[in-house]
mmCIF file with all atom_site columns, C-alpha atoms in Angstrom:
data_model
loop_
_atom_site.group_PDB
_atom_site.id
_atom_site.type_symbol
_atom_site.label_atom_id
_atom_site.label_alt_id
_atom_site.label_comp_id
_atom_site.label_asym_id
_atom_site.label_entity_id
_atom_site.label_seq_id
_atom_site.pdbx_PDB_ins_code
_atom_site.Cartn_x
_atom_site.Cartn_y
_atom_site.Cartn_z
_atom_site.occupancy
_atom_site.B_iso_or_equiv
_atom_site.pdbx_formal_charge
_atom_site.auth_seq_id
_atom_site.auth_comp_id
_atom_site.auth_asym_id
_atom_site.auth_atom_id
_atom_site.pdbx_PDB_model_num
ATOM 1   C CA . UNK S 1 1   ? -5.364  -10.056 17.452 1.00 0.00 ? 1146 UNK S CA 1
ATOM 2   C CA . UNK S 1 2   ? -4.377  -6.472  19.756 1.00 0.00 ? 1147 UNK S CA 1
ATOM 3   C CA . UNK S 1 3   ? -8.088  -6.072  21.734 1.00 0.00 ? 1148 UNK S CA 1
ATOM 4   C CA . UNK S 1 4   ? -8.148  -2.165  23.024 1.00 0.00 ? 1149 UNK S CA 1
ATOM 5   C CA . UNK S 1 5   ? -10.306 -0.482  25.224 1.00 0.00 ? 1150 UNK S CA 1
ATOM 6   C CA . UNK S 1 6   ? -10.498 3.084   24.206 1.00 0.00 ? 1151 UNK S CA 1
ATOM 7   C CA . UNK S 1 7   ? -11.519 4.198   27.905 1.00 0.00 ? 1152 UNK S CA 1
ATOM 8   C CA . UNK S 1 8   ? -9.864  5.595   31.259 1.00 0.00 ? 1153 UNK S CA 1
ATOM 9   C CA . UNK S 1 9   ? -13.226 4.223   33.437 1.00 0.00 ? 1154 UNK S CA 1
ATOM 10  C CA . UNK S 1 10  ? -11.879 2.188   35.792 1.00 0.00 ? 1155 UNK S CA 1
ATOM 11  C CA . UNK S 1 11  ? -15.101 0.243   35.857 1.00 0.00 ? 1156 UNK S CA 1
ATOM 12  C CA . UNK S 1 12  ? -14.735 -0.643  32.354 1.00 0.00 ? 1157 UNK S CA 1
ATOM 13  C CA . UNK S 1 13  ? -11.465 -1.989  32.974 1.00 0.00 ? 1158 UNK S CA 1
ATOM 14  C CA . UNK S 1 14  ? -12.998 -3.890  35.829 1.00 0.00 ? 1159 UNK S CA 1
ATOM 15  C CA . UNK S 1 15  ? -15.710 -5.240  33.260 1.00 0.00 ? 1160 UNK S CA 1
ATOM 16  C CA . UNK S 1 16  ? -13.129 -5.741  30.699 1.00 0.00 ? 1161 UNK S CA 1
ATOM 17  C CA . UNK S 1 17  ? -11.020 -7.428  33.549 1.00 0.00 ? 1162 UNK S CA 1
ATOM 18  C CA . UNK S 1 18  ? -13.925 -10.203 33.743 1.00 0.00 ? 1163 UNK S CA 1
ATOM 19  C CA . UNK S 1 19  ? -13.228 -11.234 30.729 1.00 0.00 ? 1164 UNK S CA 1
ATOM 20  C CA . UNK S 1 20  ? -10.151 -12.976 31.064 1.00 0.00 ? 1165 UNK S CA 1
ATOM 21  C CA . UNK S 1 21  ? -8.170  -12.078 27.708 1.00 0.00 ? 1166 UNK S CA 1
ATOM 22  C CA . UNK S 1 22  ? -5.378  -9.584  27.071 1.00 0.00 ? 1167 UNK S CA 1
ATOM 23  C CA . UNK S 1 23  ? -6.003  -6.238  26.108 1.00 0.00 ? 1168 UNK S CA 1
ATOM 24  C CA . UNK S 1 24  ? -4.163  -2.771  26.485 1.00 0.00 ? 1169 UNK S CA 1
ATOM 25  C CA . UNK S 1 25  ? -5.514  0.458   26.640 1.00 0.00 ? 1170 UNK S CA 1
ATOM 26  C CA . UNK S 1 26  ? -5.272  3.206   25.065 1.00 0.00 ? 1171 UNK S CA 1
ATOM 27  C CA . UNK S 1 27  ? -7.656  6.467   26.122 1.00 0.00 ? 1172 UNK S CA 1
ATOM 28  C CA . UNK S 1 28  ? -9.366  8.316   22.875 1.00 0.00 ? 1173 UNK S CA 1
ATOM 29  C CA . UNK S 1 29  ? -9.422  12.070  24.646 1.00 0.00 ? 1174 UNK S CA 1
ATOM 30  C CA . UNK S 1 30  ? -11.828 13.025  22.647 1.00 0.00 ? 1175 UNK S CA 1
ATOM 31  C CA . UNK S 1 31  ? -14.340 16.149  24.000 1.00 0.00 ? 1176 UNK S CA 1
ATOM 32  C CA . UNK S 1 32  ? -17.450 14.342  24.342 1.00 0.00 ? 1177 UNK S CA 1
ATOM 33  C CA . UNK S 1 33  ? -20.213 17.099  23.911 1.00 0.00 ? 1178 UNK S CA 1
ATOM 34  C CA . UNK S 1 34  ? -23.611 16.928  23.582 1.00 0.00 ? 1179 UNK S CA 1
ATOM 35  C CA . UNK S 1 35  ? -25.486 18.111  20.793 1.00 0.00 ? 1180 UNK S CA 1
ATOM 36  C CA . UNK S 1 36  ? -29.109 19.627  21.051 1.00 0.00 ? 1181 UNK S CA 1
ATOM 37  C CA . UNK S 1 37  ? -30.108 18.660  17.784 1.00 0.00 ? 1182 UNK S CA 1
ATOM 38  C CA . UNK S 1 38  ? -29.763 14.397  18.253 1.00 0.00 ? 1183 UNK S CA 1
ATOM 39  C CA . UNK S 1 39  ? -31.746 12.023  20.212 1.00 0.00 ? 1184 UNK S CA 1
ATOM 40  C CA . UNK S 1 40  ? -30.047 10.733  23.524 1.00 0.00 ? 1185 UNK S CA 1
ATOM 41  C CA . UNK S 1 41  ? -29.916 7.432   21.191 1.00 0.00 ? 1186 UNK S CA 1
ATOM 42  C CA . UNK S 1 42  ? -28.623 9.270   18.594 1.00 0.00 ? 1187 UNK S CA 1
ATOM 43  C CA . UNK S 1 43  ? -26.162 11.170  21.260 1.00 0.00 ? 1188 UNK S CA 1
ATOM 44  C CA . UNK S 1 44  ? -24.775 7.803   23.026 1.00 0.00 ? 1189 UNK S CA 1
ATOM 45  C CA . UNK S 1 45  ? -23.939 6.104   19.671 1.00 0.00 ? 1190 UNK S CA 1
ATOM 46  C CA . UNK S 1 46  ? -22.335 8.780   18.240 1.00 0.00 ? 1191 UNK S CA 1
ATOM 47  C CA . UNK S 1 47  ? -19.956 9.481   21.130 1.00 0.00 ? 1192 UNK S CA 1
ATOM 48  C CA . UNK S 1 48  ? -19.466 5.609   21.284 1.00 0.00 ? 1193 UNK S CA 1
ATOM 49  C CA . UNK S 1 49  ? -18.034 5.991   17.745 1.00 0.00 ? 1194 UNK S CA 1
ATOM 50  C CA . UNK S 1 50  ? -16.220 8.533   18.137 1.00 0.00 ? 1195 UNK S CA 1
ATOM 51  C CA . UNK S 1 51  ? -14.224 7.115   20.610 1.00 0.00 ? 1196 UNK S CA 1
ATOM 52  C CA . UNK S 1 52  ? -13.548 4.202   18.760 1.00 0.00 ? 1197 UNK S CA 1
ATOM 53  C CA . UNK S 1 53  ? -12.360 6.223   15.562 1.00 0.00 ? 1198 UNK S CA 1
ATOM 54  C CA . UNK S 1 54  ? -10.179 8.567   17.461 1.00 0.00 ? 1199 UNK S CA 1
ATOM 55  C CA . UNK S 1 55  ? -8.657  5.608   18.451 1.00 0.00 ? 1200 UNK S CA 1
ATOM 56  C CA . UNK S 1 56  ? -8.641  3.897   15.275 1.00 0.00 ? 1201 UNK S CA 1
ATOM 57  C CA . UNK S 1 57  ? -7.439  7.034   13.467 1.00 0.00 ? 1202 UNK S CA 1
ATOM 58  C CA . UNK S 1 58  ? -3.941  6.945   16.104 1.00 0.00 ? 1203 UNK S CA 1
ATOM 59  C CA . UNK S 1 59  ? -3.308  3.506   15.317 1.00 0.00 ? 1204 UNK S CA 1
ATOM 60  C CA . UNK S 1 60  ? -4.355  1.890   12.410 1.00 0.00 ? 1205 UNK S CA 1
ATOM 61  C CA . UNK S 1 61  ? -1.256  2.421   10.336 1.00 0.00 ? 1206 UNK S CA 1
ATOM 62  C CA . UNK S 1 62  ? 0.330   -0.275  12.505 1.00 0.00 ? 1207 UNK S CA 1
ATOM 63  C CA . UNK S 1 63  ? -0.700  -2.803  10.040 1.00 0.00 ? 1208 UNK S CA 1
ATOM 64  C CA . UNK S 1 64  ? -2.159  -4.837  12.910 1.00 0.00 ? 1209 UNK S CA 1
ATOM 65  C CA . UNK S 1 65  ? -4.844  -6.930  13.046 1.00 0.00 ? 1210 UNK S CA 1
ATOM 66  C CA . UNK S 1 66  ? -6.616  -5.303  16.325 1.00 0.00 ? 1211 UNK S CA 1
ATOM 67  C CA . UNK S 1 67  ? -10.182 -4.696  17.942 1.00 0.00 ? 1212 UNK S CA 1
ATOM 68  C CA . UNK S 1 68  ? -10.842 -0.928  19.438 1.00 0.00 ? 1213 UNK S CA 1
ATOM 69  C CA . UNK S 1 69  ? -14.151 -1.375  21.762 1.00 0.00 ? 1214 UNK S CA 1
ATOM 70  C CA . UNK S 1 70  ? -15.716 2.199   23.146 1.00 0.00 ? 1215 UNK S CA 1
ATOM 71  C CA . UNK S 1 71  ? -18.556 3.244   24.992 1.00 0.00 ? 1216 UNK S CA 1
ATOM 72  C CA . UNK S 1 72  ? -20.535 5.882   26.238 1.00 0.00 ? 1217 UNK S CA 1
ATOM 73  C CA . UNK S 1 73  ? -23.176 5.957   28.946 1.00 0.00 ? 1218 UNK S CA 1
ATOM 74  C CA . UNK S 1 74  ? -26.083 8.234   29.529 1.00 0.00 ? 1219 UNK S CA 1
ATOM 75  C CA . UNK S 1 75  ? -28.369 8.797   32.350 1.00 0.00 ? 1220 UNK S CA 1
ATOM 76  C CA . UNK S 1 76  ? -31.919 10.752  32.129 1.00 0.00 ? 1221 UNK S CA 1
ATOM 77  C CA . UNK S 1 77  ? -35.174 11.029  33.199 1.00 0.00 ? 1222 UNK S CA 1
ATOM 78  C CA . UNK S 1 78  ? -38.288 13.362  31.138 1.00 0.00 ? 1223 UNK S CA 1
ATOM 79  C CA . UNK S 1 79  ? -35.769 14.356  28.360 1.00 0.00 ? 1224 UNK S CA 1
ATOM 80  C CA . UNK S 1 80  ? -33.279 15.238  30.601 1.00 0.00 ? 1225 UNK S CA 1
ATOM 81  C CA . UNK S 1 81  ? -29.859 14.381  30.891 1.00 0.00 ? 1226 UNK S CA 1
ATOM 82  C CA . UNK S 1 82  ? -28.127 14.157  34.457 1.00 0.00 ? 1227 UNK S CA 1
ATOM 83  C CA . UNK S 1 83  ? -24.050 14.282  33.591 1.00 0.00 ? 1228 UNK S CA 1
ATOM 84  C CA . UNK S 1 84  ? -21.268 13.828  36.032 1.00 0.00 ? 1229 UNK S CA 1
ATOM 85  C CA . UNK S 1 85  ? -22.014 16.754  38.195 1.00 0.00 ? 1230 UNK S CA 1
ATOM 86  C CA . UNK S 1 86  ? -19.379 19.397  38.376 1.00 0.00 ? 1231 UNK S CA 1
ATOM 87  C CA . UNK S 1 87  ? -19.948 20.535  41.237 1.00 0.00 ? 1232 UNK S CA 1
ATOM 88  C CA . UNK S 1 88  ? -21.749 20.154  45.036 1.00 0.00 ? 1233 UNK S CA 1
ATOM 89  C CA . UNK S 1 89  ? -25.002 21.583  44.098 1.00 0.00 ? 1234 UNK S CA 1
ATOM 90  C CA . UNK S 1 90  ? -25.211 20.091  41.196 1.00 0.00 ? 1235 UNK S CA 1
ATOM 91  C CA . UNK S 1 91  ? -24.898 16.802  42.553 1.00 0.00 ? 1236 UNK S CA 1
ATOM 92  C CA . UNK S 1 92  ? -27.056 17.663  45.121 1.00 0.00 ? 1237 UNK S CA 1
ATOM 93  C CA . UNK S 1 93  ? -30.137 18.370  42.118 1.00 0.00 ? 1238 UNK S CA 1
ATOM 94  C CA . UNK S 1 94  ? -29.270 15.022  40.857 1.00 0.00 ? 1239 UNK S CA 1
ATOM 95  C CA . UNK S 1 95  ? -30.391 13.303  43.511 1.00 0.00 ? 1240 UNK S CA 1
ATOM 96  C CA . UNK S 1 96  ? -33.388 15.303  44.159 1.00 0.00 ? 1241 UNK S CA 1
ATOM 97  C CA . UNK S 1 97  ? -34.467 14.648  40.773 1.00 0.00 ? 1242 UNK S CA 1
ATOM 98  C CA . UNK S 1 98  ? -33.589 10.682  41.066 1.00 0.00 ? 1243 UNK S CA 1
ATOM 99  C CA . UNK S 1 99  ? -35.773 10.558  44.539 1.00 0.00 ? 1244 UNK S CA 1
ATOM 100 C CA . UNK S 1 100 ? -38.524 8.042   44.353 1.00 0.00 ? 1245 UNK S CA 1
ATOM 101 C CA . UNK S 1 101 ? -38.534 8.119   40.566 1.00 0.00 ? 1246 UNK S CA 1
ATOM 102 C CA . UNK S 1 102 ? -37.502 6.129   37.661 1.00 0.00 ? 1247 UNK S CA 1
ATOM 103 C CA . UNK S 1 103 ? -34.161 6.996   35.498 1.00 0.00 ? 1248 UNK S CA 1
ATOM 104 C CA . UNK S 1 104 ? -33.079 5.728   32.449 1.00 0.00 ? 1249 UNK S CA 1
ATOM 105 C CA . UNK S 1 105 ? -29.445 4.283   31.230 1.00 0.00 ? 1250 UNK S CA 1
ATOM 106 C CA . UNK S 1 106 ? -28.857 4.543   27.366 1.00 0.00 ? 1251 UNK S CA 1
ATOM 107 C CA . UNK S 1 107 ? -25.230 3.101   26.518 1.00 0.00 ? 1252 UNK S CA 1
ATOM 108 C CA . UNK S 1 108 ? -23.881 2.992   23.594 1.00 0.00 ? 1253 UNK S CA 1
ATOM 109 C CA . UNK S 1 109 ? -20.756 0.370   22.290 1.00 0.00 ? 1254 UNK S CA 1
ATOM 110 C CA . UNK S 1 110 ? -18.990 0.969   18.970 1.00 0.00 ? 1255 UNK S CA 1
ATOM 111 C CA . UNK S 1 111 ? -16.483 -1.945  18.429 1.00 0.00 ? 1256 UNK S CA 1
ATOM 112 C CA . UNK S 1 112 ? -14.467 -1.338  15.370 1.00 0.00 ? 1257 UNK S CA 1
ATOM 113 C CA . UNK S 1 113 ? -12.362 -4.286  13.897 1.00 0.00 ? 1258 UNK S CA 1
ATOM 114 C CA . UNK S 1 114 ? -9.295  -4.066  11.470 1.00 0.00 ? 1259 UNK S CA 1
ATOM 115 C CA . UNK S 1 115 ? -8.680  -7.677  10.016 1.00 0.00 ? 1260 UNK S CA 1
ATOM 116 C CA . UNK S 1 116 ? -6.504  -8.678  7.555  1.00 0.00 ? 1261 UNK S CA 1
ATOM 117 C CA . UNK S 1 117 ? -6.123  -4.623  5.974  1.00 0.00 ? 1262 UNK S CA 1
ATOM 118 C CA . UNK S 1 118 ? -10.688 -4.262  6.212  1.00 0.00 ? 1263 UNK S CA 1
ATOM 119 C CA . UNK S 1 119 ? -11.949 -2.179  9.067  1.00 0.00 ? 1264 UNK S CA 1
ATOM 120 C CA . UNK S 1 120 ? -15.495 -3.023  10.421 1.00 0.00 ? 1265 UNK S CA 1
ATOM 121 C CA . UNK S 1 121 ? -17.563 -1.129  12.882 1.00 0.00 ? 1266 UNK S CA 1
ATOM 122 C CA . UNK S 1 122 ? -20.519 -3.075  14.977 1.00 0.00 ? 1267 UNK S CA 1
ATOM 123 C CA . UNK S 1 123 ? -22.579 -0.146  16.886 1.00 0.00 ? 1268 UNK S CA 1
ATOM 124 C CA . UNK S 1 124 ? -25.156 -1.369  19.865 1.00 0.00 ? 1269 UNK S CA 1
ATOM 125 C CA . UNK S 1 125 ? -27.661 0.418   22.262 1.00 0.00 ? 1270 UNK S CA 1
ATOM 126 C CA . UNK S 1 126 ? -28.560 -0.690  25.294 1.00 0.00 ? 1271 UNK S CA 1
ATOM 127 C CA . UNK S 1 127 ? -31.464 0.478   27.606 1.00 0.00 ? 1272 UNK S CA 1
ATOM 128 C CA . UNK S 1 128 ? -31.497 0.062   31.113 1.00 0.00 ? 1273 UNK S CA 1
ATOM 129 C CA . UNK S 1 129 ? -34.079 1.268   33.877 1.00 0.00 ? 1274 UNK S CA 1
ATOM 130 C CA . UNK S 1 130 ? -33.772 1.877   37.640 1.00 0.00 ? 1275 UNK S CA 1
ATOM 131 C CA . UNK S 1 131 ? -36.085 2.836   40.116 1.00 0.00 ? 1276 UNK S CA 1
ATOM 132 C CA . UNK S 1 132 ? -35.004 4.569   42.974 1.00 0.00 ? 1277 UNK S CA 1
ATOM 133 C CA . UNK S 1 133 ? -35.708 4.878   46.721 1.00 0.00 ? 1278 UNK S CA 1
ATOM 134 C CA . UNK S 1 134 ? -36.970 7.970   47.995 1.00 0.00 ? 1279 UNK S CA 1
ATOM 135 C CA . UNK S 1 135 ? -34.035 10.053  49.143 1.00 0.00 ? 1280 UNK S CA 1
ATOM 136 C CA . UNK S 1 136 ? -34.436 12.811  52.031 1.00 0.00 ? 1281 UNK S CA 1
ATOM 137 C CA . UNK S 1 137 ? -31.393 15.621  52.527 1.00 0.00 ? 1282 UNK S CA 1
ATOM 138 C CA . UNK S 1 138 ? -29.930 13.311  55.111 1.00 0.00 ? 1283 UNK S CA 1
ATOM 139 C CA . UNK S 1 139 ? -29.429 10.108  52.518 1.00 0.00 ? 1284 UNK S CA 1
ATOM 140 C CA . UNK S 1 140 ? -28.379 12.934  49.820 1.00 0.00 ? 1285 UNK S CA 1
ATOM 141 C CA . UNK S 1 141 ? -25.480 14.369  52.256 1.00 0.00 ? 1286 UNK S CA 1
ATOM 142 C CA . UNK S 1 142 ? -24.058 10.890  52.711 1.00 0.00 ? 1287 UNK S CA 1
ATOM 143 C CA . UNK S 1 143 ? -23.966 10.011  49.338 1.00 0.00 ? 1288 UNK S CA 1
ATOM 144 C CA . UNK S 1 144 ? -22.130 12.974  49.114 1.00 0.00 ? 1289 UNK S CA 1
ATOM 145 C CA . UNK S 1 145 ? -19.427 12.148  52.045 1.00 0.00 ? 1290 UNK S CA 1
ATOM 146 C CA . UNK S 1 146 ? -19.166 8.575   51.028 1.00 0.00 ? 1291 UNK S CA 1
ATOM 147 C CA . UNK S 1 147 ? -19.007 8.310   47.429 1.00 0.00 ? 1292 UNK S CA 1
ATOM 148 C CA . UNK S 1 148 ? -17.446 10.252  44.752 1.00 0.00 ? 1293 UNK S CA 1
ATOM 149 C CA . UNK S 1 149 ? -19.961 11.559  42.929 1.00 0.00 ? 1294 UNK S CA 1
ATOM 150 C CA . UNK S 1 150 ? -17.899 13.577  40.232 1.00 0.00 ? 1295 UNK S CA 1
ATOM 151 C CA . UNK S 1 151 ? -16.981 11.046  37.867 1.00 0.00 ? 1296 UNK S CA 1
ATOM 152 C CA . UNK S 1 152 ? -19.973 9.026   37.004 1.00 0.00 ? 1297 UNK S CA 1
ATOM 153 C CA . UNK S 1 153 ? -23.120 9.759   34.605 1.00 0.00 ? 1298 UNK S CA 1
ATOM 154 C CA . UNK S 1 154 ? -25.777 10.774  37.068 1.00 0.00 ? 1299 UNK S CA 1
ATOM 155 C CA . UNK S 1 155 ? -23.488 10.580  40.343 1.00 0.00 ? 1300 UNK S CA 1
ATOM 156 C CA . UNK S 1 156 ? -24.437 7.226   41.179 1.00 0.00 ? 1301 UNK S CA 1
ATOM 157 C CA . UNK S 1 157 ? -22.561 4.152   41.216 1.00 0.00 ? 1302 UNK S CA 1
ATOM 158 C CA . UNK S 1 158 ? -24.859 0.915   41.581 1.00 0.00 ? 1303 UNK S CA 1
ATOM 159 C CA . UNK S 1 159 ? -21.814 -0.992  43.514 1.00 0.00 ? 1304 UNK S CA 1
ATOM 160 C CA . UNK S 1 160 ? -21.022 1.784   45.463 1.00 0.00 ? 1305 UNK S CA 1
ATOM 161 C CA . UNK S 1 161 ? -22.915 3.579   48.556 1.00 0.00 ? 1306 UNK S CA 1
ATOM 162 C CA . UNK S 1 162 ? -24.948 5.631   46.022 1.00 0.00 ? 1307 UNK S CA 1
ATOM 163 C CA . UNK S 1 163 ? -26.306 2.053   45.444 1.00 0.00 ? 1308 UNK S CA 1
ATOM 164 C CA . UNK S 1 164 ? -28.364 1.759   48.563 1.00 0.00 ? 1309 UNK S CA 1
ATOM 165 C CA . UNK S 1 165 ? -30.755 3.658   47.489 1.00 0.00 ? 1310 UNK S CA 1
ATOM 166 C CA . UNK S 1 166 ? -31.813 1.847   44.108 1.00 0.00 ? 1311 UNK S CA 1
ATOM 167 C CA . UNK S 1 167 ? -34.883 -0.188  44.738 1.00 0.00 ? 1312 UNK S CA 1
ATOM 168 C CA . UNK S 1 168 ? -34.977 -1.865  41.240 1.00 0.00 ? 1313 UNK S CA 1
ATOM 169 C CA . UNK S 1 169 ? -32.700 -2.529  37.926 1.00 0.00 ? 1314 UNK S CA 1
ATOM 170 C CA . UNK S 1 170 ? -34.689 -3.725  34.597 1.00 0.00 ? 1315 UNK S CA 1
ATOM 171 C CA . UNK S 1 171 ? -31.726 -4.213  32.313 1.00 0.00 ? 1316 UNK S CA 1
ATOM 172 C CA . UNK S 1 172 ? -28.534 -5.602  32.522 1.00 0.00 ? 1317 UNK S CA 1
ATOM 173 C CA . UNK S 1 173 ? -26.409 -4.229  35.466 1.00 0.00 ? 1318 UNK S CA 1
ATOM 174 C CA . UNK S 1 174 ? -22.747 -4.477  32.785 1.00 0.00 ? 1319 UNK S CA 1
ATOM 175 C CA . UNK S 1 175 ? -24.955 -1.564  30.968 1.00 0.00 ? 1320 UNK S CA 1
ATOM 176 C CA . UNK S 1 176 ? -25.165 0.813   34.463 1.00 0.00 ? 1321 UNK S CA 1
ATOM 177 C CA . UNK S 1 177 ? -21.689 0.388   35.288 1.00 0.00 ? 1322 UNK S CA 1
ATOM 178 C CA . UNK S 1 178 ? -20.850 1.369   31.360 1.00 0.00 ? 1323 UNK S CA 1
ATOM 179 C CA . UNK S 1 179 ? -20.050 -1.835  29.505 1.00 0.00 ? 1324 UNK S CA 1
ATOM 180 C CA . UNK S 1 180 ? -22.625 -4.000  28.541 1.00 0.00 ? 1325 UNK S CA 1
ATOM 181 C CA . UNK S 1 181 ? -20.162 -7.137  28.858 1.00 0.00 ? 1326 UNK S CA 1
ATOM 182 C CA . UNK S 1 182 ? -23.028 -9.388  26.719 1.00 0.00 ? 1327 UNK S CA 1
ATOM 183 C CA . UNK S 1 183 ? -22.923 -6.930  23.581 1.00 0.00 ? 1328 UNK S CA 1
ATOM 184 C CA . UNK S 1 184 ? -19.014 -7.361  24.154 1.00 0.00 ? 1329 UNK S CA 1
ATOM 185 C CA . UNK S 1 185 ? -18.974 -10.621 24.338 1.00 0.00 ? 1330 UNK S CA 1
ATOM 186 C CA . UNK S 1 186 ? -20.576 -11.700 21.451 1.00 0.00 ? 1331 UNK S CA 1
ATOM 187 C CA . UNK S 1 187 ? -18.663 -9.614  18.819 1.00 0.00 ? 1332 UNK S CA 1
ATOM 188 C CA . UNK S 1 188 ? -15.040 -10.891 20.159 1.00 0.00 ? 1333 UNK S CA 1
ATOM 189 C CA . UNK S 1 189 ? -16.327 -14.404 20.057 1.00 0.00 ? 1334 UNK S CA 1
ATOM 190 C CA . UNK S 1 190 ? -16.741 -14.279 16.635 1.00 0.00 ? 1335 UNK S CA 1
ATOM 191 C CA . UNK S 1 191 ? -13.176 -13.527 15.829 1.00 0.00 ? 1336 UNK S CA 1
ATOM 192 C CA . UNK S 1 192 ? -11.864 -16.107 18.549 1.00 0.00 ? 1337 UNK S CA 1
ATOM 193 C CA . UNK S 1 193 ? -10.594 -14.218 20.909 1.00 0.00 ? 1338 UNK S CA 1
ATOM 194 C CA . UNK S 1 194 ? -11.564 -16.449 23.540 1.00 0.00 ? 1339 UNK S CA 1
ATOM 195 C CA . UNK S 1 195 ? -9.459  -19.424 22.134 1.00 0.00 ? 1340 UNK S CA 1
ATOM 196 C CA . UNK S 1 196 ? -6.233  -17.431 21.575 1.00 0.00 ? 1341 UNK S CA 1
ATOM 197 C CA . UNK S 1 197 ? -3.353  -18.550 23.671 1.00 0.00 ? 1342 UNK S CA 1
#
């Protein structure tokens, strides 16, 4: 069975990387906007799907038995959501608001599966908090010289130098960095994935 990871992150190919099987991938392109009227719940799942369907929708008259897994990953704190900043300042209010607070992770996986000509989607959420360290203009101007900030939700990276100042994770770690490798893990097992050669 073709496994695909309908992403560009290089820390979900990391993640994916973990899991010791072959997979190729293939990057959806899709313009993931967010819409006013959903829940951040409601937001994460359905960009997760979409994703996956794009995906699904360039493919799937390969008559191929294949997996397509997709995620999206969102980062706020009192209703609001902190993106990947486009720009210095930006960044720069990120951080403020992420000083000696708590922010929330919200990811959502869609993992659609064509077998034998029937397509099946499995959709998951998963919530993760972090409590950071209180950050003064001096920590936010190194984060800004040592990491790139630009391409992840919120501008931090928990493995990174951004992760110094995160004084606590509740949650699963796989979630922060954008895959939640558990979730993953038990959908392919149940097509035996892991006992392929």
């Amino acid at each position: 069975m073709k496994i695909i990871l309908a992403s560009q992150s290089p820390r979900r190919k990391q993640l994916m990387d973990s899991l010791k099987i072959p997979y190729e991938i293939f990057v959806s392109n899709v313009e993931e906007v967010i819409q006013p009227d959903l829940s951040i719940e409601e937001q994460v799942k359905r960009l997760s799907h979409i994703k996956a369907e794009a995906v699904y929708n360039e493919i799937s008259d390969d008559n191929e038995d294949k997996i397509i897994i997709a995620a999206d990953t969102i980062v706020f704190k009192n209703g609001k959501i902190y993106g990947k900043p486009k720009t210095e300042e930006e960044a720069i209010q990120n951080f403020k608001g992420f000083s000696d607070s708590e922010a929330e992770v919200i990811t959502g996986l869609s993992i659609i599966v064509e077998q034998n000509g029937k397509m099946k989607e499995y959709q998951e959420l998963d919530r993760v908090k972090i409590k950071f360290m209180k950050m003064d203009e001096q920590d936010i101007k190194l984060c800004l010289e040592k990491e790139n900030v630009y391409d992840k939700a919120g501008g931090f990276y928990i493995t990174g130098f951004t992760g110094a100042f995160i004084k606590h994770i509740e949650g699963t770690v796989m979630s922060v960095l954008g895959l939640p490798l558990n979730k993953v893990y038990e959908i392919l097992k149940q097509y035996n994935v892991f006992e392929e050669k």
